[in-house]
Amino acid sequence: MHAVVLVGGFGTRLRPLTNDVPKPMLPIGNRPMIVRLAERLAAGGVTDIVLALGFRPDTFRAAFPGDRVGDVRMHYAVEPEPLDTAGAIAFAARHAGIDSTFVVANGDVVTGLDIAELVDAHRTLGTDATIHLTPVDDPSAYGVVETTEGGIVARFIEKPAPGDTDSRLINGGTYVFEPGVLDLIKPGQRVSVERETFPALVADQRLAGYPTNDRWIDTGRPDTYLEANLDHADTPDAIHPGANVAENARIERSIIGDGARIDGEVTRSVILSGASVAAGARVTDSLVWGHVTAGATLDHCVIGQDAEVPAGNHQHLRLPEPA
Ligand code: GDD
Ligand code: MG
């Protein structure tokens, strides 16, 4: 079975971490997000992944020598220009010649969802497409779904305004598609799966939803990217074997990357590969890919690759400022 994985976005909300590195290549618990996703897709029966690429396709190719992740073959569909979600799915599916039931996944979602279970549910429901649903408290940043008792989607509202809907079930960003859905998407045009293709399927009662209560995080914002990482704190993945941790460093519920050097204090934070926290520096609830010098205290900060944080108290600092 094929899966199309959407990885063409610019990851703007995670800048400066995503200035040069696409969001799905950033690590979760010290392994690239896309690798963890590929493994979960493989466990659900996926043999071939087609990456729907736009921004920095080179980074992905370089990361997969032999174009494989374990037993999964990787394919690269590079859009000439961003085609939006449906445009990208159709471009990638045509590029790879997909002609049977396939999976689609947003590249920035971390979840425990069992892909094989979703595919089974899709076959039982017998619709053209089935989307994974997950409950959230505040659905305003997502696609919200209203379903009927039989699981058919009655309404799909992308990024609803307050009062638009009472539903708290959202589009979890993993789908199963019949290839016929591609006929709804005109080649070479910008088309949104959330704003155009799903509503068109809803009108014909050909879209189903499959809700689960699995752990689910969209890693698109600094706080959610941090949260997804901290799921791996206190596991063997937390401190990379190539990290350099001084004897009197203090690390609490954090992720430390390959080649990172820790002499100071790190709490509920991600220190990416090659970054450093000097003795006498303190980092809390932050994402750091740069160098935190002695006397610096960071709270809820995002520090880009190679940026230097001077001494002083910093809250909600982004360094360098995103362009
Ligand atoms: N190839 C390609 N081309 N990929 C794209 C493009 C494009 O033009 N635009 C977006 N993507 C990719 C992004 O890289 C990301 O993996 C995925 O599509 C979704 O884009 P986001 O920018 O992360 O969307 P979102 O988080 O605001 O909303 C989406 O995800 C939610 C769940 O996490 C929607 O699908 C919502 O309905 C959903 O609830
Ligand atoms: Mg997202």
mmCIF file of C-alpha atoms and ligand atoms in Angstrom:
data_model
loop_
_atom_site.group_PDB
_atom_site.id
_atom_site.type_symbol
_atom_site.label_atom_id
_atom_site.label_comp_id
_atom_site.label_asym_id
_atom_site.label_seq_id
_atom_site.Cartn_x
_atom_site.Cartn_y
_atom_site.Cartn_z
ATOM 1 C CA MET A 1 0.000 0.000 0.000
ATOM 2 C CA HIS A 2 1.137 3.552 -0.815
ATOM 3 C CA ALA A 3 1.039 6.558 1.489
ATOM 4 C CA VAL A 4 1.339 10.184 0.398
ATOM 5 C CA VAL A 5 2.911 12.292 3.136
ATOM 6 C CA LEU A 6 2.471 16.059 2.949
ATOM 7 C CA VAL A 7 5.754 17.737 3.812
ATOM 8 C CA GLY A 8 5.788 20.766 1.539
ATOM 9 C CA GLY A 9 4.853 23.504 4.021
ATOM 10 C CA PHE A 10 7.233 26.210 5.246
ATOM 11 C CA GLY A 11 6.727 25.541 8.964
ATOM 12 C CA THR A 12 6.439 29.296 9.552
ATOM 13 C CA ARG A 13 5.171 29.013 13.132
ATOM 14 C CA LEU A 14 8.322 27.103 14.133
ATOM 15 C CA ARG A 15 10.773 29.663 12.753
ATOM 16 C CA PRO A 16 13.689 30.113 13.208
ATOM 17 C CA LEU A 17 14.065 26.319 13.705
ATOM 18 C CA THR A 18 12.561 25.806 10.249
ATOM 19 C CA ASN A 19 14.576 28.513 8.467
ATOM 20 C CA ASP A 20 16.657 25.857 6.694
ATOM 21 C CA VAL A 21 15.141 22.593 7.890
ATOM 22 C CA PRO A 22 11.597 21.524 6.982
ATOM 23 C CA LYS A 23 9.403 20.820 10.022
ATOM 24 C CA PRO A 24 9.075 17.031 9.376
ATOM 25 C CA MET A 25 12.894 16.744 9.439
ATOM 26 C CA LEU A 26 13.083 18.220 12.947
ATOM 27 C CA PRO A 27 13.574 15.618 15.660
ATOM 28 C CA ILE A 28 11.009 14.254 18.066
ATOM 29 C CA GLY A 29 12.794 12.421 20.854
ATOM 30 C CA ASN A 30 16.056 12.650 18.885
ATOM 31 C CA ARG A 31 14.766 11.059 15.668
ATOM 32 C CA PRO A 32 13.384 12.952 12.653
ATOM 33 C CA MET A 33 9.599 13.312 12.827
ATOM 34 C CA ILE A 34 9.295 11.884 9.302
ATOM 35 C CA VAL A 35 11.221 8.729 10.297
ATOM 36 C CA ARG A 36 8.891 8.067 13.239
ATOM 37 C CA LEU A 37 5.914 8.622 10.924
ATOM 38 C CA ALA A 38 7.368 6.309 8.251
ATOM 39 C CA GLU A 39 7.798 3.560 10.847
ATOM 40 C CA ARG A 40 4.200 3.919 12.016
ATOM 41 C CA LEU A 41 2.957 3.811 8.415
ATOM 42 C CA ALA A 42 5.083 0.704 7.793
ATOM 43 C CA ALA A 43 3.602 -0.987 10.863
ATOM 44 C CA GLY A 44 0.168 -0.363 9.323
ATOM 45 C CA GLY A 45 1.008 -2.043 6.026
ATOM 46 C CA VAL A 46 2.511 0.810 3.989
ATOM 47 C CA THR A 47 5.318 -0.308 1.670
ATOM 48 C CA ASP A 48 5.844 2.904 -0.339
ATOM 49 C CA ILE A 49 5.838 6.507 0.862
ATOM 50 C CA VAL A 50 5.537 9.351 -1.617
ATOM 51 C CA LEU A 51 6.745 12.595 -0.082
ATOM 52 C CA ALA A 52 4.749 15.553 -1.417
ATOM 53 C CA LEU A 53 7.574 18.084 -1.396
ATOM 54 C CA GLY A 54 8.052 21.760 -1.983
ATOM 55 C CA PHE A 55 10.298 23.535 0.516
ATOM 56 C CA ARG A 56 13.904 22.175 0.645
ATOM 57 C CA PRO A 57 13.370 18.757 -1.031
ATOM 58 C CA ASP A 58 17.164 18.216 -0.936
ATOM 59 C CA THR A 59 17.071 17.812 2.867
ATOM 60 C CA PHE A 60 14.762 14.812 2.581
ATOM 61 C CA ARG A 61 16.667 13.079 -0.189
ATOM 62 C CA ALA A 62 19.934 13.468 1.725
ATOM 63 C CA ALA A 63 18.357 11.936 4.837
ATOM 64 C CA PHE A 64 17.359 8.668 3.158
ATOM 65 C CA PRO A 65 20.344 6.902 1.652
ATOM 66 C CA GLY A 66 19.114 4.240 -0.748
ATOM 67 C CA ASP A 67 15.716 5.961 -0.610
ATOM 68 C CA ARG A 68 14.560 3.691 2.184
ATOM 69 C CA VAL A 69 13.401 3.897 5.781
ATOM 70 C CA GLY A 70 13.675 0.328 7.030
ATOM 71 C CA ASP A 71 11.732 -1.706 4.474
ATOM 72 C CA VAL A 72 9.725 1.247 3.156
ATOM 73 C CA ARG A 73 10.643 2.694 -0.252
ATOM 74 C CA MET A 74 10.702 6.505 -0.368
ATOM 75 C CA HIS A 75 9.591 8.424 -3.471
ATOM 76 C CA TYR A 76 9.906 12.167 -4.014
ATOM 77 C CA ALA A 77 7.296 14.273 -5.791
ATOM 78 C CA VAL A 78 8.568 17.847 -5.968
ATOM 79 C CA GLU A 79 5.898 20.394 -6.866
ATOM 80 C CA PRO A 80 6.911 23.122 -9.305
ATOM 81 C CA GLU A 81 5.048 25.536 -6.991
ATOM 82 C CA PRO A 82 3.005 24.973 -3.814
ATOM 83 C CA LEU A 83 -0.270 23.332 -4.915
ATOM 84 C CA ASP A 84 -1.931 23.384 -1.473
ATOM 85 C CA THR A 85 -2.974 20.166 0.252
ATOM 86 C CA ALA A 86 -5.247 18.501 -2.341
ATOM 87 C CA GLY A 87 -3.130 19.749 -5.244
ATOM 88 C CA ALA A 88 -0.085 18.230 -3.540
ATOM 89 C CA ILE A 89 -1.817 14.899 -2.805
ATOM 90 C CA ALA A 90 -2.973 14.568 -6.421
ATOM 91 C CA PHE A 91 0.409 15.629 -7.824
ATOM 92 C CA ALA A 92 2.218 13.066 -5.656
ATOM 93 C CA ALA A 93 -0.291 10.270 -6.326
ATOM 94 C CA ARG A 94 -0.092 10.806 -10.108
ATOM 95 C CA HIS A 95 3.700 11.044 -9.934
ATOM 96 C CA ALA A 96 3.823 7.613 -8.260
ATOM 97 C CA GLY A 97 1.054 6.086 -10.396
ATOM 98 C CA ILE A 98 -1.138 5.224 -7.403
ATOM 99 C CA ASP A 99 -4.203 3.261 -8.550
ATOM 100 C CA SER A 100 -5.485 1.514 -5.408
ATOM 101 C CA THR A 101 -6.576 2.456 -1.866
ATOM 102 C CA PHE A 102 -3.908 4.661 -0.277
ATOM 103 C CA VAL A 103 -3.119 6.528 2.934
ATOM 104 C CA VAL A 104 -2.501 10.274 3.213
ATOM 105 C CA ALA A 105 -0.793 11.874 6.207
ATOM 106 C CA ASN A 106 0.092 15.401 7.245
ATOM 107 C CA GLY A 107 3.820 15.280 7.952
ATOM 108 C CA ASP A 108 3.615 17.207 11.218
ATOM 109 C CA VAL A 109 1.224 15.003 13.218
ATOM 110 C CA VAL A 110 2.478 12.808 16.053
ATOM 111 C CA THR A 111 -0.064 10.204 17.110
ATOM 112 C CA GLY A 112 -0.466 6.675 18.384
ATOM 113 C CA LEU A 113 -3.121 5.971 15.726
ATOM 114 C CA ASP A 114 -2.992 2.415 14.346
ATOM 115 C CA ILE A 115 -2.964 2.853 10.552
ATOM 116 C CA ALA A 116 -4.152 -0.702 9.837
ATOM 117 C CA GLU A 117 -7.192 -0.065 12.043
ATOM 118 C CA LEU A 118 -8.016 3.110 10.097
ATOM 119 C CA VAL A 119 -7.730 1.226 6.789
ATOM 120 C CA ASP A 120 -10.009 -1.557 8.131
ATOM 121 C CA ALA A 121 -12.564 1.033 9.279
ATOM 122 C CA HIS A 122 -12.452 2.652 5.830
ATOM 123 C CA ARG A 123 -13.156 -0.663 4.107
ATOM 124 C CA THR A 124 -16.042 -1.402 6.492
ATOM 125 C CA LEU A 125 -17.560 2.064 6.002
ATOM 126 C CA GLY A 126 -17.208 1.688 2.232
ATOM 127 C CA THR A 127 -16.830 5.415 1.499
ATOM 128 C CA ASP A 128 -14.508 7.155 -0.975
ATOM 129 C CA ALA A 129 -12.435 8.619 1.838
ATOM 130 C CA THR A 130 -12.135 8.200 5.606
ATOM 131 C CA ILE A 131 -10.456 10.692 7.900
ATOM 132 C CA HIS A 132 -9.056 10.052 11.342
ATOM 133 C CA LEU A 133 -10.799 12.181 13.971
ATOM 134 C CA THR A 134 -9.524 13.229 17.370
ATOM 135 C CA PRO A 135 -11.166 15.260 20.158
ATOM 136 C CA VAL A 136 -9.660 18.613 21.244
ATOM 137 C CA ASP A 137 -10.765 21.344 23.668
ATOM 138 C CA ASP A 138 -10.339 24.221 21.233
ATOM 139 C CA PRO A 139 -10.951 23.270 17.589
ATOM 140 C CA SER A 140 -10.415 26.771 16.134
ATOM 141 C CA ALA A 141 -6.948 26.001 14.720
ATOM 142 C CA TYR A 142 -8.094 22.809 12.963
ATOM 143 C CA GLY A 143 -10.597 21.292 10.572
ATOM 144 C CA VAL A 144 -13.731 20.516 12.565
ATOM 145 C CA VAL A 145 -15.962 17.612 11.699
ATOM 146 C CA GLU A 146 -19.605 16.836 12.466
ATOM 147 C CA THR A 147 -20.505 13.169 11.975
ATOM 148 C CA THR A 148 -23.704 11.137 11.823
ATOM 149 C CA GLU A 149 -24.138 7.982 13.907
ATOM 150 C CA GLY A 150 -23.066 5.774 11.032
ATOM 151 C CA GLY A 151 -19.734 7.606 10.826
ATOM 152 C CA ILE A 152 -20.586 9.577 7.682
ATOM 153 C CA VAL A 153 -19.281 13.156 7.832
ATOM 154 C CA ALA A 154 -22.150 15.659 7.755
ATOM 155 C CA ARG A 155 -20.013 18.838 7.847
ATOM 156 C CA PHE A 156 -16.353 19.752 7.517
ATOM 157 C CA ILE A 157 -15.367 23.279 8.533
ATOM 158 C CA GLU A 158 -11.720 24.303 8.245
ATOM 159 C CA LYS A 159 -10.559 26.746 10.971
ATOM 160 C CA PRO A 160 -14.088 27.562 12.222
ATOM 161 C CA ALA A 161 -14.963 30.955 13.672
ATOM 162 C CA PRO A 162 -16.399 30.972 17.224
ATOM 163 C CA GLY A 163 -20.002 29.758 17.168
ATOM 164 C CA ASP A 164 -19.711 27.991 13.782
ATOM 165 C CA THR A 165 -20.075 24.536 15.314
ATOM 166 C CA ASP A 166 -20.409 22.760 18.677
ATOM 167 C CA SER A 167 -18.310 19.795 17.588
ATOM 168 C CA ARG A 168 -14.981 19.192 19.324
ATOM 169 C CA LEU A 169 -13.942 16.416 16.928
ATOM 170 C CA ILE A 170 -11.254 17.531 14.519
ATOM 171 C CA ASN A 171 -9.532 16.252 11.420
ATOM 172 C CA GLY A 172 -6.497 14.386 12.769
ATOM 173 C CA GLY A 173 -4.573 14.741 9.506
ATOM 174 C CA THR A 174 -4.476 11.040 8.489
ATOM 175 C CA TYR A 175 -6.770 9.821 5.693
ATOM 176 C CA VAL A 176 -7.542 6.748 3.610
ATOM 177 C CA PHE A 177 -8.453 7.588 -0.017
ATOM 178 C CA GLU A 178 -9.846 5.581 -2.891
ATOM 179 C CA PRO A 179 -7.988 6.603 -6.062
ATOM 180 C CA GLY A 180 -11.276 7.910 -7.527
ATOM 181 C CA VAL A 181 -11.026 10.913 -5.161
ATOM 182 C CA LEU A 182 -8.189 12.167 -7.367
ATOM 183 C CA ASP A 183 -10.712 12.796 -10.164
ATOM 184 C CA LEU A 184 -12.102 15.652 -8.044
ATOM 185 C CA ILE A 185 -8.743 17.461 -8.102
ATOM 186 C CA LYS A 186 -7.794 19.322 -11.276
ATOM 187 C CA PRO A 187 -4.115 18.797 -12.186
ATOM 188 C CA GLY A 188 -1.643 21.634 -11.770
ATOM 189 C CA GLN A 189 -3.922 23.889 -9.713
ATOM 190 C CA ARG A 190 -3.885 25.035 -6.101
ATOM 191 C CA VAL A 191 -6.619 23.018 -4.392
ATOM 192 C CA SER A 192 -7.236 22.643 -0.640
ATOM 193 C CA VAL A 193 -8.343 19.204 0.519
ATOM 194 C CA GLU A 194 -9.896 20.787 3.627
ATOM 195 C CA ARG A 195 -11.738 23.654 1.923
ATOM 196 C CA GLU A 196 -12.680 22.050 -1.414
ATOM 197 C CA THR A 197 -12.281 18.270 -1.707
ATOM 198 C CA PHE A 198 -13.732 17.260 1.687
ATOM 199 C CA PRO A 199 -16.795 19.546 1.386
ATOM 200 C CA ALA A 200 -17.418 18.125 -2.122
ATOM 201 C CA LEU A 201 -17.313 14.559 -0.745
ATOM 202 C CA VAL A 202 -19.540 15.563 2.197
ATOM 203 C CA ALA A 203 -22.198 16.841 -0.218
ATOM 204 C CA ASP A 204 -22.451 13.312 -1.676
ATOM 205 C CA GLN A 205 -22.137 11.536 1.707
ATOM 206 C CA ARG A 206 -18.945 9.909 0.510
ATOM 207 C CA LEU A 207 -16.694 10.976 3.396
ATOM 208 C CA ALA A 208 -16.459 9.027 6.665
ATOM 209 C CA GLY A 209 -14.791 9.856 9.962
ATOM 210 C CA TYR A 210 -13.099 7.428 12.335
ATOM 211 C CA PRO A 211 -12.607 8.836 15.858
ATOM 212 C CA THR A 212 -10.007 7.484 18.271
ATOM 213 C CA ASN A 213 -8.659 8.617 21.627
ATOM 214 C CA ASP A 214 -5.021 8.008 20.803
ATOM 215 C CA ARG A 215 -2.367 10.463 21.864
ATOM 216 C CA TRP A 216 -2.412 13.177 19.198
ATOM 217 C CA ILE A 217 -0.313 16.308 18.667
ATOM 218 C CA ASP A 218 0.066 18.646 15.672
ATOM 219 C CA THR A 219 3.677 19.760 16.131
ATOM 220 C CA GLY A 220 3.297 22.983 14.159
ATOM 221 C CA ARG A 221 3.751 25.440 17.065
ATOM 222 C CA PRO A 222 6.646 25.798 19.524
ATOM 223 C CA ASP A 223 4.517 24.688 22.497
ATOM 224 C CA THR A 224 3.146 21.616 20.697
ATOM 225 C CA TYR A 225 6.536 20.712 19.198
ATOM 226 C CA LEU A 226 7.949 20.850 22.734
ATOM 227 C CA GLU A 227 5.052 18.799 24.097
ATOM 228 C CA ALA A 228 5.554 16.053 21.480
ATOM 229 C CA ASN A 229 9.244 15.899 22.380
ATOM 230 C CA LEU A 230 8.625 15.726 26.110
ATOM 231 C CA ASP A 231 6.650 12.507 25.571
ATOM 232 C CA HIS A 232 10.133 11.007 25.124
ATOM 233 C CA ALA A 233 11.672 12.577 28.243
ATOM 234 C CA ASP A 234 12.601 9.914 30.776
ATOM 235 C CA THR A 235 12.953 7.327 27.963
ATOM 236 C CA PRO A 236 16.181 5.959 26.455
ATOM 237 C CA ASP A 237 15.694 8.410 23.540
ATOM 238 C CA ALA A 238 15.895 11.484 25.790
ATOM 239 C CA ILE A 239 19.680 11.959 25.905
ATOM 240 C CA HIS A 240 21.467 11.161 22.656
ATOM 241 C CA PRO A 241 24.521 8.925 23.190
ATOM 242 C CA GLY A 242 26.537 11.569 21.307
ATOM 243 C CA ALA A 243 25.561 14.344 23.728
ATOM 244 C CA ASN A 244 28.155 15.771 26.059
ATOM 245 C CA VAL A 245 26.711 16.236 29.541
ATOM 246 C CA ALA A 246 28.968 17.599 32.283
ATOM 247 C CA GLU A 247 28.928 15.895 35.660
ATOM 248 C CA ASN A 248 27.331 18.822 37.472
ATOM 249 C CA ALA A 249 24.878 19.711 34.720
ATOM 250 C CA ARG A 250 21.209 19.441 35.744
ATOM 251 C CA ILE A 251 18.738 17.971 33.292
ATOM 252 C CA GLU A 252 15.084 17.496 34.105
ATOM 253 C CA ARG A 253 12.412 16.138 31.699
ATOM 254 C CA SER A 254 14.315 17.265 28.599
ATOM 255 C CA ILE A 255 15.622 16.058 25.250
ATOM 256 C CA ILE A 256 19.325 16.495 24.483
ATOM 257 C CA GLY A 257 20.569 16.048 20.909
ATOM 258 C CA ASP A 258 23.660 14.564 19.288
ATOM 259 C CA GLY A 259 26.785 16.629 19.942
ATOM 260 C CA ALA A 260 24.966 19.010 22.287
ATOM 261 C CA ARG A 261 27.055 20.209 25.241
ATOM 262 C CA ILE A 262 25.319 20.755 28.591
ATOM 263 C CA ASP A 263 27.105 22.361 31.536
ATOM 264 C CA GLY A 264 24.165 24.311 32.979
ATOM 265 C CA GLU A 265 20.533 23.633 33.923
ATOM 266 C CA VAL A 266 17.895 22.370 31.482
ATOM 267 C CA THR A 267 14.237 21.829 32.426
ATOM 268 C CA ARG A 268 11.332 20.723 30.145
ATOM 269 C CA SER A 269 13.275 21.751 27.044
ATOM 270 C CA VAL A 270 14.685 20.464 23.775
ATOM 271 C CA ILE A 271 18.388 21.091 23.145
ATOM 272 C CA LEU A 272 18.968 20.242 19.487
ATOM 273 C CA SER A 273 22.088 18.677 17.992
ATOM 274 C CA GLY A 274 25.242 20.736 18.358
ATOM 275 C CA ALA A 275 23.644 23.308 20.688
ATOM 276 C CA SER A 276 25.104 24.240 24.063
ATOM 277 C CA VAL A 277 24.104 25.432 27.528
ATOM 278 C CA ALA A 278 27.034 26.901 29.454
ATOM 279 C CA ALA A 279 27.705 26.506 33.169
ATOM 280 C CA GLY A 280 25.664 29.107 35.004
ATOM 281 C CA ALA A 281 23.003 29.216 32.276
ATOM 282 C CA ARG A 282 19.435 28.044 32.839
ATOM 283 C CA VAL A 283 16.942 26.904 30.178
ATOM 284 C CA THR A 284 13.250 26.227 30.941
ATOM 285 C CA ASP A 285 10.317 25.317 28.612
ATOM 286 C CA SER A 286 12.407 26.240 25.558
ATOM 287 C CA LEU A 287 13.684 24.992 22.198
ATOM 288 C CA VAL A 288 17.390 25.651 21.708
ATOM 289 C CA TRP A 289 19.503 25.057 18.626
ATOM 290 C CA GLY A 290 22.039 27.757 19.450
ATOM 291 C CA HIS A 291 24.433 28.571 22.265
ATOM 292 C CA VAL A 292 23.268 29.742 25.668
ATOM 293 C CA THR A 293 26.104 31.572 27.377
ATOM 294 C CA ALA A 294 26.888 31.808 31.114
ATOM 295 C CA GLY A 295 24.482 34.025 33.018
ATOM 296 C CA ALA A 296 21.615 33.602 30.531
ATOM 297 C CA THR A 297 18.211 32.454 31.787
ATOM 298 C CA LEU A 298 15.678 31.326 29.169
ATOM 299 C CA ASP A 299 11.968 30.818 29.683
ATOM 300 C CA HIS A 300 9.657 29.892 26.759
ATOM 301 C CA CYS A 301 12.258 30.809 24.118
ATOM 302 C CA VAL A 302 13.024 29.499 20.613
ATOM 303 C CA ILE A 303 16.688 29.838 19.654
ATOM 304 C CA GLY A 304 17.723 29.068 16.073
ATOM 305 C CA GLN A 305 20.767 27.184 14.863
ATOM 306 C CA ASP A 306 24.087 28.822 15.868
ATOM 307 C CA ALA A 307 22.409 31.890 17.470
ATOM 308 C CA GLU A 308 24.185 33.107 20.641
ATOM 309 C CA VAL A 309 22.096 34.024 23.669
ATOM 310 C CA PRO A 310 23.797 36.677 25.807
ATOM 311 C CA ALA A 311 23.644 36.842 29.616
ATOM 312 C CA GLY A 312 20.405 38.155 31.093
ATOM 313 C CA ASN A 313 16.815 37.053 31.637
ATOM 314 C CA HIS A 314 14.934 36.178 28.439
ATOM 315 C CA GLN A 315 11.264 35.342 28.148
ATOM 316 C CA HIS A 316 9.445 34.500 24.897
ATOM 317 C CA LEU A 317 12.569 35.401 22.930
ATOM 318 C CA ARG A 318 12.969 34.183 19.335
ATOM 319 C CA LEU A 319 16.551 34.396 18.135
ATOM 320 C CA PRO A 320 17.204 35.344 15.414
ATOM 321 C CA GLU A 321 13.870 37.122 14.937
ATOM 322 C CA PRO A 322 12.007 35.262 12.170
ATOM 323 C CA ALA A 323 12.136 37.205 8.890
HETATM 324 N N1 GDD B 1 3.472 19.477 -0.659
HETATM 325 C C1 GDD B 1 2.760 20.427 -0.062
HETATM 326 N N2 GDD B 1 2.333 21.506 -0.782
HETATM 327 N N3 GDD B 1 2.502 20.293 1.252
HETATM 328 C C2 GDD B 1 1.768 21.268 1.860
HETATM 329 C C3 GDD B 1 1.310 22.406 1.174
HETATM 330 C C4 GDD B 1 1.610 22.523 -0.233
HETATM 331 O O1 GDD B 1 1.243 23.479 -0.934
HETATM 332 N N4 GDD B 1 0.623 23.180 2.069
HETATM 333 C C5 GDD B 1 0.676 22.536 3.247
HETATM 334 N N5 GDD B 1 1.382 21.376 3.146
HETATM 335 C C6 GDD B 1 1.620 20.367 4.175
HETATM 336 C C7 GDD B 1 2.350 20.856 5.427
HETATM 337 O O2 GDD B 1 3.737 20.682 5.285
HETATM 338 C C8 GDD B 1 1.777 19.959 6.523
HETATM 339 O O3 GDD B 1 2.470 18.721 6.639
HETATM 340 C C9 GDD B 1 0.387 19.626 6.013
HETATM 341 O O4 GDD B 1 0.356 19.957 4.633
HETATM 342 C C10 GDD B 1 -0.697 20.414 6.757
HETATM 343 O O5 GDD B 1 -0.377 21.791 6.728
HETATM 344 P P1 GDD B 1 -0.356 22.672 8.076
HETATM 345 O O6 GDD B 1 0.090 24.030 7.675
HETATM 346 O O7 GDD B 1 0.375 21.973 9.153
HETATM 347 O O8 GDD B 1 -1.929 22.725 8.354
HETATM 348 P P2 GDD B 1 -2.662 22.930 9.741
HETATM 349 O O9 GDD B 1 -1.950 22.268 10.851
HETATM 350 O O10 GDD B 1 -2.973 24.377 9.895
HETATM 351 O O11 GDD B 1 -4.081 22.169 9.474
HETATM 352 C C11 GDD B 1 -4.118 20.856 8.911
HETATM 353 O O12 GDD B 1 -3.829 19.876 9.885
HETATM 354 C C12 GDD B 1 -4.774 19.779 10.985
HETATM 355 C C13 GDD B 1 -4.363 18.610 11.858
HETATM 356 O O13 GDD B 1 -3.066 18.735 12.270
HETATM 357 C C14 GDD B 1 -5.526 20.634 8.328
HETATM 358 O O14 GDD B 1 -5.497 19.405 7.617
HETATM 359 C C15 GDD B 1 -6.587 20.605 9.430
HETATM 360 O O15 GDD B 1 -7.856 20.278 8.881
HETATM 361 C C16 GDD B 1 -6.203 19.544 10.477
HETATM 362 O O16 GDD B 1 -7.161 19.580 11.564
HETATM 363 MG MG MG B 2 -0.139 21.303 11.083
#
